[in-house]
mmCIF file of C-alpha atoms in Angstrom:
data_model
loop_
_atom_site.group_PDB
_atom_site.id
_atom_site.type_symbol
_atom_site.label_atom_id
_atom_site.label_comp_id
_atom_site.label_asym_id
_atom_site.label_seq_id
_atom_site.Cartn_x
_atom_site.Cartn_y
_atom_site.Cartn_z
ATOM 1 C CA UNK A 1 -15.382 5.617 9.620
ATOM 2 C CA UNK A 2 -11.740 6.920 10.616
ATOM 3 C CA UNK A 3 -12.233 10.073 12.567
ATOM 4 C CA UNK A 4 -9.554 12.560 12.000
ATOM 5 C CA UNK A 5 -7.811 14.772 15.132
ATOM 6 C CA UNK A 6 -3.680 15.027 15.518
ATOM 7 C CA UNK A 7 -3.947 12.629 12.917
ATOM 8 C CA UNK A 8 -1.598 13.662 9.706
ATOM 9 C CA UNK A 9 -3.087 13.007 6.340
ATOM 10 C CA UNK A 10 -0.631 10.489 5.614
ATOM 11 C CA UNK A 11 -1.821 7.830 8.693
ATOM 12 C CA UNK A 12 -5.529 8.827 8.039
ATOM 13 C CA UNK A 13 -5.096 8.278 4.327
ATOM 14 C CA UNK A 14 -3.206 4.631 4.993
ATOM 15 C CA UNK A 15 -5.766 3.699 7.796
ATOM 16 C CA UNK A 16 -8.895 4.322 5.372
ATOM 17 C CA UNK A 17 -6.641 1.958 2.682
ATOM 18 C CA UNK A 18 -6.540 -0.570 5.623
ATOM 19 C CA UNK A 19 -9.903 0.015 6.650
ATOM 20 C CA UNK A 20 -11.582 -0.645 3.318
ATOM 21 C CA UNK A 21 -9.249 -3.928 2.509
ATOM 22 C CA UNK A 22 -9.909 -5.461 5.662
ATOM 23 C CA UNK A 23 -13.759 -4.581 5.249
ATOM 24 C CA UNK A 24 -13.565 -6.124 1.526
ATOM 25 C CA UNK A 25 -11.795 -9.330 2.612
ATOM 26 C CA UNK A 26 -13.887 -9.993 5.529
ATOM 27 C CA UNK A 27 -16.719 -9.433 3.819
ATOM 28 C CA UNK A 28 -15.411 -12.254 0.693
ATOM 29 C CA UNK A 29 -14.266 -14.667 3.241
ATOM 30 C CA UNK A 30 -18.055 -14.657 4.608
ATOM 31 C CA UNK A 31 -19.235 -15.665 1.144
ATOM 32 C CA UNK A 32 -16.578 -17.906 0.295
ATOM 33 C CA UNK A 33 -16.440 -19.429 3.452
ATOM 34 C CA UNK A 34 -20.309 -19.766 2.819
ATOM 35 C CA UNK A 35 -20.625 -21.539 -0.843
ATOM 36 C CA UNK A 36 -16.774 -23.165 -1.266
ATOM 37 C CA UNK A 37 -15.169 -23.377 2.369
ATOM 38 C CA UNK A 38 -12.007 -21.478 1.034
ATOM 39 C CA UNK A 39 -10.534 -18.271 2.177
ATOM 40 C CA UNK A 40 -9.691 -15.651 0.091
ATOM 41 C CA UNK A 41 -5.804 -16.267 -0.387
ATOM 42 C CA UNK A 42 -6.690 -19.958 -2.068
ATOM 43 C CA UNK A 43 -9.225 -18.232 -4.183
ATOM 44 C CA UNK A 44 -6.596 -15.527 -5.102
ATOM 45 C CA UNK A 45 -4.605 -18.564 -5.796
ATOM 46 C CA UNK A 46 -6.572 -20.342 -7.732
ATOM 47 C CA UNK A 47 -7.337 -17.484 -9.590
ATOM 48 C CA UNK A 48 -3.420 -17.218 -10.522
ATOM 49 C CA UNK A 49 -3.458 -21.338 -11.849
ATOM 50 C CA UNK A 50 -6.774 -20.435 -13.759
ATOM 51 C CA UNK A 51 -4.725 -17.742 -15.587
ATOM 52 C CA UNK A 52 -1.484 -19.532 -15.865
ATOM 53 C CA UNK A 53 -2.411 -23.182 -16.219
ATOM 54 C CA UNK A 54 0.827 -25.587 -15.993
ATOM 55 C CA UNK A 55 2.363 -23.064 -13.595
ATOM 56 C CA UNK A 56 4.735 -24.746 -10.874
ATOM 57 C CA UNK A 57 4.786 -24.507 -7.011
ATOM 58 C CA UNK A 58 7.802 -22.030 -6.863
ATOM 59 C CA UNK A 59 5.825 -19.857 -8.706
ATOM 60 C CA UNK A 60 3.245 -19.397 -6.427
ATOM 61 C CA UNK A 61 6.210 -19.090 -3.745
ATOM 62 C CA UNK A 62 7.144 -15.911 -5.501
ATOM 63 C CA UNK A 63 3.693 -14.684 -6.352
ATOM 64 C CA UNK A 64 2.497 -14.974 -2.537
ATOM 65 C CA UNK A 65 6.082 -14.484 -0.702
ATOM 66 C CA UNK A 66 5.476 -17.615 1.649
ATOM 67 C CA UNK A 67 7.960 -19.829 2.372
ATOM 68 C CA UNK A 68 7.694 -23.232 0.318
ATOM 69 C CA UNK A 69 6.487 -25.328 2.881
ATOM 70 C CA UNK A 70 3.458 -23.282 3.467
ATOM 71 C CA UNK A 71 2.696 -22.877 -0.395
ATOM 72 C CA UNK A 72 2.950 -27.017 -0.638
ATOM 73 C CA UNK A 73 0.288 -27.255 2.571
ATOM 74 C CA UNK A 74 -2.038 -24.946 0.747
ATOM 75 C CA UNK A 75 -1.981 -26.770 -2.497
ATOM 76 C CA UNK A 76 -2.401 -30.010 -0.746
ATOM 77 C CA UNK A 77 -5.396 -28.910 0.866
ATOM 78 C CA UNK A 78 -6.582 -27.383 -2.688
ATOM 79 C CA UNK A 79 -5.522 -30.737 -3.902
ATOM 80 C CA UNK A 80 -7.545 -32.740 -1.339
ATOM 81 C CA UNK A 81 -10.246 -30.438 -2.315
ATOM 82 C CA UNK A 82 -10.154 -31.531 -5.700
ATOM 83 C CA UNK A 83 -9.426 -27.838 -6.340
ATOM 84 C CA UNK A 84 -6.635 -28.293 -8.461
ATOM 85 C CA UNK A 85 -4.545 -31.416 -9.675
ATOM 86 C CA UNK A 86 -0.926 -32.166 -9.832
ATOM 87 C CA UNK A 87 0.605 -33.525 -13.100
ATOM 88 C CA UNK A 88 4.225 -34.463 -13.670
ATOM 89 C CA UNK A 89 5.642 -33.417 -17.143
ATOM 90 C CA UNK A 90 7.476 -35.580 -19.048
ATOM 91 C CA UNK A 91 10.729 -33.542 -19.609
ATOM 92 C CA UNK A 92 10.646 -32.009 -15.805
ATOM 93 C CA UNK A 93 9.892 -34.521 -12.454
ATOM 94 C CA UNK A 94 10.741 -32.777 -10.162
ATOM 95 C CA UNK A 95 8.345 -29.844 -10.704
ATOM 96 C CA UNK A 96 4.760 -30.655 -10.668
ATOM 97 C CA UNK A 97 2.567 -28.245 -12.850
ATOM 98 C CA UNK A 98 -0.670 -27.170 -11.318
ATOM 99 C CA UNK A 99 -4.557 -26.958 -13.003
ATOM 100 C CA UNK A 100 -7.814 -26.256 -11.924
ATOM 101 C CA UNK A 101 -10.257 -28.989 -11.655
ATOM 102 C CA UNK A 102 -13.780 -28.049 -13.120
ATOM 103 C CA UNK A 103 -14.701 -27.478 -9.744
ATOM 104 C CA UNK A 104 -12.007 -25.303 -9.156
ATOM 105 C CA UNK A 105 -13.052 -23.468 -12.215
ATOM 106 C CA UNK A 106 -16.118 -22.824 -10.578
ATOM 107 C CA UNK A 107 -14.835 -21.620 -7.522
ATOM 108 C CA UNK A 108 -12.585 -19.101 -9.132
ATOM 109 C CA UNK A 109 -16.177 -18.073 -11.166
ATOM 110 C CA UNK A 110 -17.895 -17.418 -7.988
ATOM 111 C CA UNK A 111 -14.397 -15.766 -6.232
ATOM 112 C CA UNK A 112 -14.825 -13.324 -9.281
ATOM 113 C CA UNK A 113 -18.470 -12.757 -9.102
ATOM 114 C CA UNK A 114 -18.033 -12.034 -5.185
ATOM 115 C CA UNK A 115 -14.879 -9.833 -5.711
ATOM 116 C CA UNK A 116 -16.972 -7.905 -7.961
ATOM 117 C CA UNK A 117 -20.408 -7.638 -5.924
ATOM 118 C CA UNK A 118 -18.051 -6.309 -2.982
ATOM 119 C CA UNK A 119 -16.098 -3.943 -4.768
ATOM 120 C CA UNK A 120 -18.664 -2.187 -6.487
ATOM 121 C CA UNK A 121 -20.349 -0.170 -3.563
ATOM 122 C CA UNK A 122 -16.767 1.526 -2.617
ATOM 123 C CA UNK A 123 -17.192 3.426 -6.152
ATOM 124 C CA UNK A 124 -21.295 3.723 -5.972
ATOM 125 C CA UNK A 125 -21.158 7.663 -4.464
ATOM 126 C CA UNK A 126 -17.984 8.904 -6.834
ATOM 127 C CA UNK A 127 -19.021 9.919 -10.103
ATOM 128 C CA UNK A 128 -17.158 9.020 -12.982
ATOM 129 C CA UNK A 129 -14.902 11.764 -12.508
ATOM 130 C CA UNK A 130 -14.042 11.066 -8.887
ATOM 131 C CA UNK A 131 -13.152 7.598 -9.712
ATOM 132 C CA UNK A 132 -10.810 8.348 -12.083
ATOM 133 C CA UNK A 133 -9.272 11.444 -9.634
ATOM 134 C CA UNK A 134 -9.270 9.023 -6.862
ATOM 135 C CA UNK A 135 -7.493 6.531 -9.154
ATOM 136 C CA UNK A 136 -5.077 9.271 -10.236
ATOM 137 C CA UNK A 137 -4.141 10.634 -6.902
ATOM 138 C CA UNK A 138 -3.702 6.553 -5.518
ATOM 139 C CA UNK A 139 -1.248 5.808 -8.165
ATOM 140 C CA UNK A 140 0.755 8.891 -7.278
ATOM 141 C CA UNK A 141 0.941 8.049 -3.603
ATOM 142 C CA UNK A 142 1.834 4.208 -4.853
ATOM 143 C CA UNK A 143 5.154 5.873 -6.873
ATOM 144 C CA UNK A 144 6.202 7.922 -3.942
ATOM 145 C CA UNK A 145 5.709 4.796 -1.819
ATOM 146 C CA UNK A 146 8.949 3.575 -4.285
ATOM 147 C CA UNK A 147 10.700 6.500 -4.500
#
């Protein structure tokens, strides 16, 4: 709980953001970490190939804003894991497209089912009508994050 003194709003409002992300991700990686031996990023990842099968390594580049080299060491180790495969098309060598395995399937499954079993207490004491406040007054401080 973030305890508020000469505190302004704005740092006590960004450290309970932090606060319940890091909570949430620590508490995924436990339960990944326990059933597939993955972290959260190459579940978030293979989330992204499940959704846009044939996708290509820069892609992901973009997506995650790592540099290349550390992208290709993650899919090789989701490769190795027989996470994902590696195909070569026909009219393109040079870029390999990426697909989950059925096993990767499965692991994107259970990231989903975990995401969801960890999310849903942060909403359990708002009623319907807090949620959707709380949602409304997020994406206001998101557009003057841009501004």
């Amino acid at each position: 709980m973030i305890f508020l003194t000469t505190t302004s709003n704005a740092t006590a409002i960004s450290d309970l953001i932090r606060s319940i992300s890091l909570t949430q991700r620590r508490q995924i990686n436990q339960r990944l970490t326990a059933t597939s031996h993955i972290t959260d990023q190459q579940a978030m990842i293979l989330s992204f190939i499940g959704a846009h099968p044939g996708l290509i390594q820069k892609q992901i580049v973009t997506l995650t804003q790592r540099r290349a080299a550390t992208v290709s060491a993650l899919l090789k180790k989701l490769e190795d894991a027989e996470l994902i495969t590696r195909t070569i098309p026909a009219n393109n060598t040079r870029n390999k497209q990426l697909f989950l395995t059925d096993q990767g399937q499965q692991v994107v499954s259970d990231f989903t089912t975990i995401r969801h079993d960890v999310q849903a207490p942060l909403t359990a004491k708002l009623s319907a009508k807090q949620q959707e406040k709380l949602i409304k007054y997020l994406n206001l401080a998101l557009q003057g994050m841009d501004d």
